[in-house]
Amino acid sequence: DDPEVFGQVENKINNEKLNAEYAIEQVVTPFIQMFEMMEDEYLKERAADLKDVTGRVIKNLLGIDMVDFSNLEDKVVIVANDLTPSDTAAMDKEKVLGFVTEIGGRTSHSAIMARTLEIPAIVGTGNVLSHVATGDLVAFNGDEGVVFVNPDDDKIAEFHAEREKYEAFRTRLSKLIGKESVSLDGVHVELAANIGTPEDLDAVLRNDAQGVGLYRSE
C-alpha cells in the first residue's frame, strides 16, 4: 500500500494511457534496479522481493495461474532458475524434499526461507536446469553444494549414510533443549525465531526458542 507507487501508476494510466500491467512494471523497475546496484549483499537481494510482489500483481491482473507449491500431489525436489519469496513461503514441507536454483546467494530470500523452514536447498548453481529433466532422480548435499542427477546405487547408499549421520547430530542437539543459552564467558544470549505463519510456532516451541525475532508478512 505504497501511496507513492500507486500515485505514479495511476498517473501513467490516466495521463500516458498505459495499461495497468505495463504501468506497474514501468514504475517499479527503477526501484528494482536501485536495489540491484547496491553494494550491500542483503539489500541487493531485496530486489527479488520487489520482483516477486510486482510479478504476482501483474499475473493477477492478467488472470495467469501461479504455481501452487502448497498443493503438490507427490514428494518432489524442485529445480528452478529461481524461486520467489512467496514460492518458498507456500511450500508444503511434507511434499517438498528440497530445492535447487540457478541463481541466488546466502542472503537471498529463498536461502533464508529454506533455513527457516528446515528444507534442504542449494542456490546459485548457475546452470543446473541444463542437466536435469522432470522425472529425474536428484540427490544433493546442501552443506557441500553438490548435486547428483540419477545417481547410481553406490552414491544413493552414500547419501543414506550421510542422512543417518545428520539425524544423529540432530538427536545430540535435541539434548540441549531446556538448557540456558549462555556463552562460555557467562553472557546470556536470547535465541529468537524467524516465522511467517502461526503454523511455524510448532517449530519454535520444538526448538526451544525464547521468542519471535522476525515475523514475515509475505
mmCIF file with all atom_site columns, N, CA, C and O in Angstrom, residues 65-114:
data_model
loop_
_atom_site.group_PDB
_atom_site.id
_atom_site.type_symbol
_atom_site.label_atom_id
_atom_site.label_alt_id
_atom_site.label_comp_id
_atom_site.label_asym_id
_atom_site.label_entity_id
_atom_site.label_seq_id
_atom_site.pdbx_PDB_ins_code
_atom_site.Cartn_x
_atom_site.Cartn_y
_atom_site.Cartn_z
_atom_site.occupancy
_atom_site.B_iso_or_equiv
_atom_site.pdbx_formal_charge
_atom_site.auth_seq_id
_atom_site.auth_comp_id
_atom_site.auth_asym_id
_atom_site.auth_atom_id
_atom_site.pdbx_PDB_model_num
ATOM 1   N N  . ASP A 1 65  ? -2.570 -18.139 -13.912 1.00 0.00 ? 65  ASP A N  1
ATOM 2   C CA . ASP A 1 65  ? -2.444 -19.015 -12.746 1.00 0.00 ? 65  ASP A CA 1
ATOM 3   C C  . ASP A 1 65  ? -0.983 -19.108 -12.320 1.00 0.00 ? 65  ASP A C  1
ATOM 4   O O  . ASP A 1 65  ? -0.082 -19.195 -13.151 1.00 0.00 ? 65  ASP A O  1
ATOM 5   N N  . MET A 1 66  ? -0.770 -19.114 -11.005 1.00 0.00 ? 66  MET A N  1
ATOM 6   C CA . MET A 1 66  ? 0.576  -19.225 -10.468 1.00 0.00 ? 66  MET A CA 1
ATOM 7   C C  . MET A 1 66  ? 0.803  -20.624 -9.901  1.00 0.00 ? 66  MET A C  1
ATOM 8   O O  . MET A 1 66  ? -0.138 -21.286 -9.453  1.00 0.00 ? 66  MET A O  1
ATOM 9   N N  . VAL A 1 67  ? 2.055  -21.085 -9.945  1.00 0.00 ? 67  VAL A N  1
ATOM 10  C CA . VAL A 1 67  ? 2.385  -22.401 -9.411  1.00 0.00 ? 67  VAL A CA 1
ATOM 11  C C  . VAL A 1 67  ? 2.088  -22.436 -7.921  1.00 0.00 ? 67  VAL A C  1
ATOM 12  O O  . VAL A 1 67  ? 2.495  -21.546 -7.174  1.00 0.00 ? 67  VAL A O  1
ATOM 13  N N  . ASP A 1 68  ? 1.367  -23.461 -7.507  1.00 0.00 ? 68  ASP A N  1
ATOM 14  C CA . ASP A 1 68  ? 0.988  -23.582 -6.101  1.00 0.00 ? 68  ASP A CA 1
ATOM 15  C C  . ASP A 1 68  ? 1.802  -24.698 -5.453  1.00 0.00 ? 68  ASP A C  1
ATOM 16  O O  . ASP A 1 68  ? 1.489  -25.878 -5.588  1.00 0.00 ? 68  ASP A O  1
ATOM 17  N N  . PHE A 1 69  ? 2.870  -24.329 -4.739  1.00 0.00 ? 69  PHE A N  1
ATOM 18  C CA . PHE A 1 69  ? 3.719  -25.317 -4.079  1.00 0.00 ? 69  PHE A CA 1
ATOM 19  C C  . PHE A 1 69  ? 3.116  -25.823 -2.772  1.00 0.00 ? 69  PHE A C  1
ATOM 20  O O  . PHE A 1 69  ? 3.707  -26.662 -2.100  1.00 0.00 ? 69  PHE A O  1
ATOM 21  N N  . SER A 1 70  ? 1.947  -25.303 -2.410  1.00 0.00 ? 70  SER A N  1
ATOM 22  C CA . SER A 1 70  ? 1.290  -25.763 -1.184  1.00 0.00 ? 70  SER A CA 1
ATOM 23  C C  . SER A 1 70  ? 0.324  -26.910 -1.463  1.00 0.00 ? 70  SER A C  1
ATOM 24  O O  . SER A 1 70  ? -0.263 -27.475 -0.548  1.00 0.00 ? 70  SER A O  1
ATOM 25  N N  . ASN A 1 71  ? 0.152  -27.252 -2.743  1.00 0.00 ? 71  ASN A N  1
ATOM 26  C CA . ASN A 1 71  ? -0.840 -28.267 -3.106  1.00 0.00 ? 71  ASN A CA 1
ATOM 27  C C  . ASN A 1 71  ? -0.245 -29.288 -4.079  1.00 0.00 ? 71  ASN A C  1
ATOM 28  O O  . ASN A 1 71  ? -0.816 -29.563 -5.136  1.00 0.00 ? 71  ASN A O  1
ATOM 29  N N  . LEU A 1 72  ? 0.911  -29.837 -3.732  1.00 0.00 ? 72  LEU A N  1
ATOM 30  C CA . LEU A 1 72  ? 1.570  -30.831 -4.587  1.00 0.00 ? 72  LEU A CA 1
ATOM 31  C C  . LEU A 1 72  ? 1.039  -32.228 -4.276  1.00 0.00 ? 72  LEU A C  1
ATOM 32  O O  . LEU A 1 72  ? 0.710  -32.547 -3.135  1.00 0.00 ? 72  LEU A O  1
ATOM 33  N N  . GLU A 1 73  ? 0.968  -33.069 -5.314  1.00 0.00 ? 73  GLU A N  1
ATOM 34  C CA . GLU A 1 73  ? 0.451  -34.426 -5.125  1.00 0.00 ? 73  GLU A CA 1
ATOM 35  C C  . GLU A 1 73  ? 1.537  -35.387 -4.663  1.00 0.00 ? 73  GLU A C  1
ATOM 36  O O  . GLU A 1 73  ? 1.270  -36.307 -3.887  1.00 0.00 ? 73  GLU A O  1
ATOM 37  N N  . ASP A 1 74  ? 2.761  -35.210 -5.169  1.00 0.00 ? 74  ASP A N  1
ATOM 38  C CA . ASP A 1 74  ? 3.847  -36.143 -4.864  1.00 0.00 ? 74  ASP A CA 1
ATOM 39  C C  . ASP A 1 74  ? 4.991  -35.429 -4.148  1.00 0.00 ? 74  ASP A C  1
ATOM 40  O O  . ASP A 1 74  ? 5.099  -34.206 -4.176  1.00 0.00 ? 74  ASP A O  1
ATOM 41  N N  . LYS A 1 75  ? 5.856  -36.224 -3.532  1.00 0.00 ? 75  LYS A N  1
ATOM 42  C CA . LYS A 1 75  ? 7.066  -35.671 -2.935  1.00 0.00 ? 75  LYS A CA 1
ATOM 43  C C  . LYS A 1 75  ? 8.059  -35.346 -4.049  1.00 0.00 ? 75  LYS A C  1
ATOM 44  O O  . LYS A 1 75  ? 8.279  -36.167 -4.947  1.00 0.00 ? 75  LYS A O  1
ATOM 45  N N  . VAL A 1 76  ? 8.651  -34.157 -3.989  1.00 0.00 ? 76  VAL A N  1
ATOM 46  C CA . VAL A 1 76  ? 9.482  -33.686 -5.096  1.00 0.00 ? 76  VAL A CA 1
ATOM 47  C C  . VAL A 1 76  ? 10.710 -32.929 -4.594  1.00 0.00 ? 76  VAL A C  1
ATOM 48  O O  . VAL A 1 76  ? 10.744 -32.468 -3.451  1.00 0.00 ? 76  VAL A O  1
ATOM 49  N N  . VAL A 1 77  ? 11.695 -32.831 -5.469  1.00 0.00 ? 77  VAL A N  1
ATOM 50  C CA . VAL A 1 77  ? 12.781 -31.863 -5.334  1.00 0.00 ? 77  VAL A CA 1
ATOM 51  C C  . VAL A 1 77  ? 12.535 -30.832 -6.428  1.00 0.00 ? 77  VAL A C  1
ATOM 52  O O  . VAL A 1 77  ? 12.447 -31.187 -7.612  1.00 0.00 ? 77  VAL A O  1
ATOM 53  N N  . ILE A 1 78  ? 12.406 -29.581 -6.059  1.00 0.00 ? 78  ILE A N  1
ATOM 54  C CA . ILE A 1 78  ? 12.137 -28.523 -7.032  1.00 0.00 ? 78  ILE A CA 1
ATOM 55  C C  . ILE A 1 78  ? 13.451 -27.994 -7.583  1.00 0.00 ? 78  ILE A C  1
ATOM 56  O O  . ILE A 1 78  ? 14.354 -27.639 -6.823  1.00 0.00 ? 78  ILE A O  1
ATOM 57  N N  . VAL A 1 79  ? 13.562 -27.972 -8.907  1.00 0.00 ? 79  VAL A N  1
ATOM 58  C CA . VAL A 1 79  ? 14.739 -27.412 -9.575  1.00 0.00 ? 79  VAL A CA 1
ATOM 59  C C  . VAL A 1 79  ? 14.254 -26.258 -10.447 1.00 0.00 ? 79  VAL A C  1
ATOM 60  O O  . VAL A 1 79  ? 13.362 -26.438 -11.291 1.00 0.00 ? 79  VAL A O  1
ATOM 61  N N  . ALA A 1 80  ? 14.810 -25.075 -10.243 1.00 0.00 ? 80  ALA A N  1
ATOM 62  C CA . ALA A 1 80  ? 14.307 -23.889 -10.949 1.00 0.00 ? 80  ALA A CA 1
ATOM 63  C C  . ALA A 1 80  ? 15.419 -22.880 -11.160 1.00 0.00 ? 80  ALA A C  1
ATOM 64  O O  . ALA A 1 80  ? 16.460 -22.945 -10.509 1.00 0.00 ? 80  ALA A O  1
ATOM 65  N N  . ASN A 1 81  ? 15.181 -21.949 -12.073 1.00 0.00 ? 81  ASN A N  1
ATOM 66  C CA . ASN A 1 81  ? 16.122 -20.847 -12.252 1.00 0.00 ? 81  ASN A CA 1
ATOM 67  C C  . ASN A 1 81  ? 16.177 -20.012 -10.981 1.00 0.00 ? 81  ASN A C  1
ATOM 68  O O  . ASN A 1 81  ? 17.240 -19.656 -10.494 1.00 0.00 ? 81  ASN A O  1
ATOM 69  N N  . ASP A 1 82  ? 15.001 -19.749 -10.417 1.00 0.00 ? 82  ASP A N  1
ATOM 70  C CA . ASP A 1 82  ? 14.919 -19.004 -9.166  1.00 0.00 ? 82  ASP A CA 1
ATOM 71  C C  . ASP A 1 82  ? 13.564 -19.271 -8.544  1.00 0.00 ? 82  ASP A C  1
ATOM 72  O O  . ASP A 1 82  ? 12.622 -19.722 -9.209  1.00 0.00 ? 82  ASP A O  1
ATOM 73  N N  . LEU A 1 83  ? 13.437 -19.021 -7.265  1.00 0.00 ? 83  LEU A N  1
ATOM 74  C CA . LEU A 1 83  ? 12.173 -19.124 -6.561  1.00 0.00 ? 83  LEU A CA 1
ATOM 75  C C  . LEU A 1 83  ? 11.904 -17.800 -5.868  1.00 0.00 ? 83  LEU A C  1
ATOM 76  O O  . LEU A 1 83  ? 12.811 -17.208 -5.287  1.00 0.00 ? 83  LEU A O  1
ATOM 77  N N  . THR A 1 84  ? 10.669 -17.357 -5.937  1.00 0.00 ? 84  THR A N  1
ATOM 78  C CA . THR A 1 84  ? 10.319 -16.089 -5.302  1.00 0.00 ? 84  THR A CA 1
ATOM 79  C C  . THR A 1 84  ? 10.088 -16.303 -3.814  1.00 0.00 ? 84  THR A C  1
ATOM 80  O O  . THR A 1 84  ? 9.883  -17.431 -3.353  1.00 0.00 ? 84  THR A O  1
ATOM 81  N N  . PRO A 1 85  ? 10.111 -15.223 -3.024  1.00 0.00 ? 85  PRO A N  1
ATOM 82  C CA . PRO A 1 85  ? 9.813  -15.353 -1.602  1.00 0.00 ? 85  PRO A CA 1
ATOM 83  C C  . PRO A 1 85  ? 8.471  -16.011 -1.345  1.00 0.00 ? 85  PRO A C  1
ATOM 84  O O  . PRO A 1 85  ? 8.337  -16.831 -0.437  1.00 0.00 ? 85  PRO A O  1
ATOM 85  N N  . SER A 1 86  ? 7.459  -15.675 -2.163  1.00 0.00 ? 86  SER A N  1
ATOM 86  C CA . SER A 1 86  ? 6.139  -16.272 -1.955  1.00 0.00 ? 86  SER A CA 1
ATOM 87  C C  . SER A 1 86  ? 6.132  -17.745 -2.343  1.00 0.00 ? 86  SER A C  1
ATOM 88  O O  . SER A 1 86  ? 5.363  -18.535 -1.783  1.00 0.00 ? 86  SER A O  1
ATOM 89  N N  . ASP A 1 87  ? 6.974  -18.145 -3.308  1.00 0.00 ? 87  ASP A N  1
ATOM 90  C CA . ASP A 1 87  ? 7.088  -19.565 -3.667  1.00 0.00 ? 87  ASP A CA 1
ATOM 91  C C  . ASP A 1 87  ? 7.543  -20.379 -2.462  1.00 0.00 ? 87  ASP A C  1
ATOM 92  O O  . ASP A 1 87  ? 6.949  -21.398 -2.110  1.00 0.00 ? 87  ASP A O  1
ATOM 93  N N  . THR A 1 88  ? 8.634  -19.927 -1.843  1.00 0.00 ? 88  THR A N  1
ATOM 94  C CA . THR A 1 88  ? 9.195  -20.683 -0.724  1.00 0.00 ? 88  THR A CA 1
ATOM 95  C C  . THR A 1 88  ? 8.295  -20.617 0.505   1.00 0.00 ? 88  THR A C  1
ATOM 96  O O  . THR A 1 88  ? 8.195  -21.599 1.253   1.00 0.00 ? 88  THR A O  1
ATOM 97  N N  . ALA A 1 89  ? 7.623  -19.489 0.704   1.00 0.00 ? 89  ALA A N  1
ATOM 98  C CA . ALA A 1 89  ? 6.741  -19.353 1.864   1.00 0.00 ? 89  ALA A CA 1
ATOM 99  C C  . ALA A 1 89  ? 5.568  -20.317 1.787   1.00 0.00 ? 89  ALA A C  1
ATOM 100 O O  . ALA A 1 89  ? 5.042  -20.765 2.817   1.00 0.00 ? 89  ALA A O  1
ATOM 101 N N  . ALA A 1 90  ? 5.153  -20.657 0.554   1.00 0.00 ? 90  ALA A N  1
ATOM 102 C CA . ALA A 1 90  ? 3.976  -21.510 0.364   1.00 0.00 ? 90  ALA A CA 1
ATOM 103 C C  . ALA A 1 90  ? 4.313  -22.999 0.318   1.00 0.00 ? 90  ALA A C  1
ATOM 104 O O  . ALA A 1 90  ? 3.413  -23.832 0.249   1.00 0.00 ? 90  ALA A O  1
ATOM 105 N N  . MET A 1 91  ? 5.588  -23.360 0.368   1.00 0.00 ? 91  MET A N  1
ATOM 106 C CA . MET A 1 91  ? 5.970  -24.762 0.195   1.00 0.00 ? 91  MET A CA 1
ATOM 107 C C  . MET A 1 91  ? 5.418  -25.664 1.292   1.00 0.00 ? 91  MET A C  1
ATOM 108 O O  . MET A 1 91  ? 5.462  -25.338 2.473   1.00 0.00 ? 91  MET A O  1
ATOM 109 N N  . ASP A 1 92  ? 4.908  -26.814 0.858   1.00 0.00 ? 92  ASP A N  1
ATOM 110 C CA . ASP A 1 92  ? 4.443  -27.846 1.771   1.00 0.00 ? 92  ASP A CA 1
ATOM 111 C C  . ASP A 1 92  ? 5.660  -28.678 2.179   1.00 0.00 ? 92  ASP A C  1
ATOM 112 O O  . ASP A 1 92  ? 6.212  -29.427 1.375   1.00 0.00 ? 92  ASP A O  1
ATOM 113 N N  . LYS A 1 93  ? 6.088  -28.564 3.425   1.00 0.00 ? 93  LYS A N  1
ATOM 114 C CA . LYS A 1 93  ? 7.299  -29.245 3.879   1.00 0.00 ? 93  LYS A CA 1
ATOM 115 C C  . LYS A 1 93  ? 7.182  -30.760 3.797   1.00 0.00 ? 93  LYS A C  1
ATOM 116 O O  . LYS A 1 93  ? 8.194  -31.466 3.735   1.00 0.00 ? 93  LYS A O  1
ATOM 117 N N  . GLU A 1 94  ? 5.956  -31.271 3.792   1.00 0.00 ? 94  GLU A N  1
ATOM 118 C CA . GLU A 1 94  ? 5.770  -32.716 3.704   1.00 0.00 ? 94  GLU A CA 1
ATOM 119 C C  . GLU A 1 94  ? 5.994  -33.223 2.286   1.00 0.00 ? 94  GLU A C  1
ATOM 120 O O  . GLU A 1 94  ? 6.314  -34.394 2.082   1.00 0.00 ? 94  GLU A O  1
ATOM 121 N N  . LYS A 1 95  ? 5.828  -32.335 1.300   1.00 0.00 ? 95  LYS A N  1
ATOM 122 C CA . LYS A 1 95  ? 5.946  -32.744 -0.101  1.00 0.00 ? 95  LYS A CA 1
ATOM 123 C C  . LYS A 1 95  ? 7.236  -32.254 -0.758  1.00 0.00 ? 95  LYS A C  1
ATOM 124 O O  . LYS A 1 95  ? 7.782  -32.923 -1.639  1.00 0.00 ? 95  LYS A O  1
ATOM 125 N N  . VAL A 1 96  ? 7.720  -31.085 -0.366  1.00 0.00 ? 96  VAL A N  1
ATOM 126 C CA . VAL A 1 96  ? 8.947  -30.538 -0.951  1.00 0.00 ? 96  VAL A CA 1
ATOM 127 C C  . VAL A 1 96  ? 10.141 -31.037 -0.141  1.00 0.00 ? 96  VAL A C  1
ATOM 128 O O  . VAL A 1 96  ? 10.382 -30.592 0.981   1.00 0.00 ? 96  VAL A O  1
ATOM 129 N N  . LEU A 1 97  ? 10.877 -31.983 -0.718  1.00 0.00 ? 97  LEU A N  1
ATOM 130 C CA . LEU A 1 97  ? 12.014 -32.574 -0.012  1.00 0.00 ? 97  LEU A CA 1
ATOM 131 C C  . LEU A 1 97  ? 13.243 -31.674 -0.056  1.00 0.00 ? 97  LEU A C  1
ATOM 132 O O  . LEU A 1 97  ? 14.176 -31.836 0.727   1.00 0.00 ? 97  LEU A O  1
ATOM 133 N N  . GLY A 1 98  ? 13.259 -30.725 -1.000  1.00 0.00 ? 98  GLY A N  1
ATOM 134 C CA . GLY A 1 98  ? 14.377 -29.803 -1.136  1.00 0.00 ? 98  GLY A CA 1
ATOM 135 C C  . GLY A 1 98  ? 14.234 -29.025 -2.422  1.00 0.00 ? 98  GLY A C  1
ATOM 136 O O  . GLY A 1 98  ? 13.360 -29.313 -3.250  1.00 0.00 ? 98  GLY A O  1
ATOM 137 N N  . PHE A 1 99  ? 15.080 -28.013 -2.597  1.00 0.00 ? 99  PHE A N  1
ATOM 138 C CA . PHE A 1 99  ? 15.062 -27.298 -3.877  1.00 0.00 ? 99  PHE A CA 1
ATOM 139 C C  . PHE A 1 99  ? 16.458 -26.827 -4.260  1.00 0.00 ? 99  PHE A C  1
ATOM 140 O O  . PHE A 1 99  ? 17.334 -26.624 -3.406  1.00 0.00 ? 99  PHE A O  1
ATOM 141 N N  . VAL A 1 100 ? 16.658 -26.702 -5.571  1.00 0.00 ? 100 VAL A N  1
ATOM 142 C CA . VAL A 1 100 ? 17.933 -26.272 -6.147  1.00 0.00 ? 100 VAL A CA 1
ATOM 143 C C  . VAL A 1 100 ? 17.632 -25.176 -7.159  1.00 0.00 ? 100 VAL A C  1
ATOM 144 O O  . VAL A 1 100 ? 16.754 -25.338 -8.016  1.00 0.00 ? 100 VAL A O  1
ATOM 145 N N  . THR A 1 101 ? 18.333 -24.048 -7.061  1.00 0.00 ? 101 THR A N  1
ATOM 146 C CA . THR A 1 101 ? 18.111 -22.957 -8.014  1.00 0.00 ? 101 THR A CA 1
ATOM 147 C C  . THR A 1 101 ? 19.413 -22.551 -8.707  1.00 0.00 ? 101 THR A C  1
ATOM 148 O O  . THR A 1 101 ? 20.503 -22.798 -8.200  1.00 0.00 ? 101 THR A O  1
ATOM 149 N N  . GLU A 1 102 ? 19.255 -21.911 -9.849  1.00 0.00 ? 102 GLU A N  1
ATOM 150 C CA . GLU A 1 102 ? 20.421 -21.471 -10.613 1.00 0.00 ? 102 GLU A CA 1
ATOM 151 C C  . GLU A 1 102 ? 20.991 -20.159 -10.083 1.00 0.00 ? 102 GLU A C  1
ATOM 152 O O  . GLU A 1 102 ? 22.188 -19.926 -10.182 1.00 0.00 ? 102 GLU A O  1
ATOM 153 N N  . ILE A 1 103 ? 20.142 -19.299 -9.569  1.00 0.00 ? 103 ILE A N  1
ATOM 154 C CA . ILE A 1 103 ? 20.614 -18.008 -9.084  1.00 0.00 ? 103 ILE A CA 1
ATOM 155 C C  . ILE A 1 103 ? 20.278 -17.873 -7.595  1.00 0.00 ? 103 ILE A C  1
ATOM 156 O O  . ILE A 1 103 ? 19.562 -18.693 -7.023  1.00 0.00 ? 103 ILE A O  1
ATOM 157 N N  . GLY A 1 104 ? 20.807 -16.816 -6.980  1.00 0.00 ? 104 GLY A N  1
ATOM 158 C CA . GLY A 1 104 ? 20.578 -16.596 -5.555  1.00 0.00 ? 104 GLY A CA 1
ATOM 159 C C  . GLY A 1 104 ? 21.872 -16.734 -4.778  1.00 0.00 ? 104 GLY A C  1
ATOM 160 O O  . GLY A 1 104 ? 22.865 -17.271 -5.270  1.00 0.00 ? 104 GLY A O  1
ATOM 161 N N  . GLY A 1 105 ? 21.845 -16.253 -3.553  1.00 0.00 ? 105 GLY A N  1
ATOM 162 C CA . GLY A 1 105 ? 23.020 -16.317 -2.678  1.00 0.00 ? 105 GLY A CA 1
ATOM 163 C C  . GLY A 1 105 ? 22.598 -16.611 -1.256  1.00 0.00 ? 105 GLY A C  1
ATOM 164 O O  . GLY A 1 105 ? 21.418 -16.827 -0.972  1.00 0.00 ? 105 GLY A O  1
ATOM 165 N N  . ARG A 1 106 ? 23.577 -16.621 -0.353  1.00 0.00 ? 106 ARG A N  1
ATOM 166 C CA . ARG A 1 106 ? 23.298 -16.976 1.041   1.00 0.00 ? 106 ARG A CA 1
ATOM 167 C C  . ARG A 1 106 ? 22.296 -16.032 1.694   1.00 0.00 ? 106 ARG A C  1
ATOM 168 O O  . ARG A 1 106 ? 21.534 -16.435 2.570   1.00 0.00 ? 106 ARG A O  1
ATOM 169 N N  . THR A 1 107 ? 22.280 -14.759 1.250   1.00 0.00 ? 107 THR A N  1
ATOM 170 C CA . THR A 1 107 ? 21.363 -13.798 1.845   1.00 0.00 ? 107 THR A CA 1
ATOM 171 C C  . THR A 1 107 ? 20.074 -13.641 1.040   1.00 0.00 ? 107 THR A C  1
ATOM 172 O O  . THR A 1 107 ? 19.247 -12.797 1.366   1.00 0.00 ? 107 THR A O  1
ATOM 173 N N  . SER A 1 108 ? 19.911 -14.431 -0.020  1.00 0.00 ? 108 SER A N  1
ATOM 174 C CA . SER A 1 108 ? 18.687 -14.341 -0.810  1.00 0.00 ? 108 SER A CA 1
ATOM 175 C C  . SER A 1 108 ? 17.515 -14.847 0.010   1.00 0.00 ? 108 SER A C  1
ATOM 176 O O  . SER A 1 108 ? 17.671 -15.663 0.930   1.00 0.00 ? 108 SER A O  1
ATOM 177 N N  . HIS A 1 109 ? 16.329 -14.384 -0.333  1.00 0.00 ? 109 HIS A N  1
ATOM 178 C CA . HIS A 1 109 ? 15.154 -14.749 0.450   1.00 0.00 ? 109 HIS A CA 1
ATOM 179 C C  . HIS A 1 109 ? 14.920 -16.254 0.411   1.00 0.00 ? 109 HIS A C  1
ATOM 180 O O  . HIS A 1 109 ? 14.526 -16.858 1.418   1.00 0.00 ? 109 HIS A O  1
ATOM 181 N N  . SER A 1 110 ? 15.172 -16.876 -0.734  1.00 0.00 ? 110 SER A N  1
ATOM 182 C CA . SER A 1 110 ? 14.966 -18.320 -0.849  1.00 0.00 ? 110 SER A CA 1
ATOM 183 C C  . SER A 1 110 ? 15.858 -19.081 0.118   1.00 0.00 ? 110 SER A C  1
ATOM 184 O O  . SER A 1 110 ? 15.424 -20.037 0.772   1.00 0.00 ? 110 SER A O  1
ATOM 185 N N  . ALA A 1 111 ? 17.112 -18.652 0.233   1.00 0.00 ? 111 ALA A N  1
ATOM 186 C CA . ALA A 1 111 ? 18.046 -19.313 1.141   1.00 0.00 ? 111 ALA A CA 1
ATOM 187 C C  . ALA A 1 111 ? 17.631 -19.114 2.595   1.00 0.00 ? 111 ALA A C  1
ATOM 188 O O  . ALA A 1 111 ? 17.685 -20.045 3.409   1.00 0.00 ? 111 ALA A O  1
ATOM 189 N N  . ILE A 1 112 ? 17.198 -17.906 2.933   1.00 0.00 ? 112 ILE A N  1
ATOM 190 C CA . ILE A 1 112 ? 16.760 -17.621 4.298   1.00 0.00 ? 112 ILE A CA 1
ATOM 191 C C  . ILE A 1 112 ? 15.528 -18.454 4.645   1.00 0.00 ? 112 ILE A C  1
ATOM 192 O O  . ILE A 1 112 ? 15.428 -19.043 5.723   1.00 0.00 ? 112 ILE A O  1
ATOM 193 N N  . MET A 1 113 ? 14.585 -18.529 3.691   1.00 0.00 ? 113 MET A N  1
ATOM 194 C CA . MET A 1 113 ? 13.373 -19.294 3.929   1.00 0.00 ? 113 MET A CA 1
ATOM 195 C C  . MET A 1 113 ? 13.668 -20.780 4.060   1.00 0.00 ? 113 MET A C  1
ATOM 196 O O  . MET A 1 113 ? 13.033 -21.481 4.855   1.00 0.00 ? 113 MET A O  1
ATOM 197 N N  . ALA A 1 114 ? 14.623 -21.276 3.274   1.00 0.00 ? 114 ALA A N  1
ATOM 198 C CA . ALA A 1 114 ? 14.987 -22.691 3.351   1.00 0.00 ? 114 ALA A CA 1
ATOM 199 C C  . ALA A 1 114 ? 15.486 -23.033 4.747   1.00 0.00 ? 114 ALA A C  1
ATOM 200 O O  . ALA A 1 114 ? 15.112 -24.064 5.321   1.00 0.00 ? 114 ALA A O  1
#
